[in-house]
CSV table of C-alpha atoms in Angstrom, one decimal:
chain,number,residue,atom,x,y,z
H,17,UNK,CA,88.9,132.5,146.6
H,18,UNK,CA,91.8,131.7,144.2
H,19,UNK,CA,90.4,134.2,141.7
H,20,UNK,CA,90.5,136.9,144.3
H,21,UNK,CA,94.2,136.8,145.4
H,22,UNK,CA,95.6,136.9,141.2
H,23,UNK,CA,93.3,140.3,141.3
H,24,UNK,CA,95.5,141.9,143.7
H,25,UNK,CA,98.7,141.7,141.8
H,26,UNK,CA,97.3,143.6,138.6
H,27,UNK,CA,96.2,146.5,140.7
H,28,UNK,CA,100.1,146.8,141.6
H,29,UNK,CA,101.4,146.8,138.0
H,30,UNK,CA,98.9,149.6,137.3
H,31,UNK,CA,100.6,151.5,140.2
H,32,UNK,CA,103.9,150.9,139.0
H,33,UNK,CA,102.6,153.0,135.4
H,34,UNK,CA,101.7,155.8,137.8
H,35,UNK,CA,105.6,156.5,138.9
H,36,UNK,CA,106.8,156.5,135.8
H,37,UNK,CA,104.9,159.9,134.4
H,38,UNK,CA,106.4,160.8,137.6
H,39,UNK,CA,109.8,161.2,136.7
H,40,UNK,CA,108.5,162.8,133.8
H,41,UNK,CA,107.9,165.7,135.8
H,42,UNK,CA,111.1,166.1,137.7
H,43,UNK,CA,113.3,166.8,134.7
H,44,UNK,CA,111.0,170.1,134.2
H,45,UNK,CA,112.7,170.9,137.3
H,46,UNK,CA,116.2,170.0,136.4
H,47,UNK,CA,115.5,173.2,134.1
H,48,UNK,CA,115.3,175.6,137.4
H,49,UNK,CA,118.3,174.4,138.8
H,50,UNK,CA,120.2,176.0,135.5
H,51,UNK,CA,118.8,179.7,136.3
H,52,UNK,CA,120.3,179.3,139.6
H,53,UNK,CA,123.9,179.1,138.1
H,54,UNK,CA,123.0,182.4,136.2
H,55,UNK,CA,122.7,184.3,140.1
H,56,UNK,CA,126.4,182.1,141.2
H,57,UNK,CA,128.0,183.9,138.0
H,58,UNK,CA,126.9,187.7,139.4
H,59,UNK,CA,128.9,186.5,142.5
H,60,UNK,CA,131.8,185.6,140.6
H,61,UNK,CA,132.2,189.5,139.6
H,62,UNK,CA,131.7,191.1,142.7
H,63,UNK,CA,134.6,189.0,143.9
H,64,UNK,CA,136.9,190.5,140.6
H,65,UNK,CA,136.0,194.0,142.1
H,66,UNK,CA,137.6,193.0,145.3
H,67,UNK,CA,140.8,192.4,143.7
H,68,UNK,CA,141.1,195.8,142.0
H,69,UNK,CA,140.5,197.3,145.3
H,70,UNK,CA,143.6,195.8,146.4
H,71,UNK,CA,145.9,196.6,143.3
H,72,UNK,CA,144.7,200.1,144.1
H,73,UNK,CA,146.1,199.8,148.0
């Protein structure tokens, strides 16, 4: 019965492997977060327009 319960903690550390290609994946998505600063920049020039709509008033 002693051999069975040092079994059970090697199953564990083979789990812990598992996470770790994990985080592998979630810097691919750090990469999608960067296109979406591209669409804040378009923003930033319809807000210039605005302000040469007032000059012109």
């Amino acid at each position: 019965s002693s051999m069975g319960c040092h079994r059970l903690p090697e199953r564990k550390k083979k789990t812990k492997k598992k996470t770790k290609k994990k985080k592998k994946k979630k810097k691919k998505k750090k990469k999608k977060k960067k296109k979406k600063k591209k669409k804040k920049k378009k923003k930033k020039k319809k807000k210039k327009k605005k302000k040469e709509h007032q000059q012109i008033q």
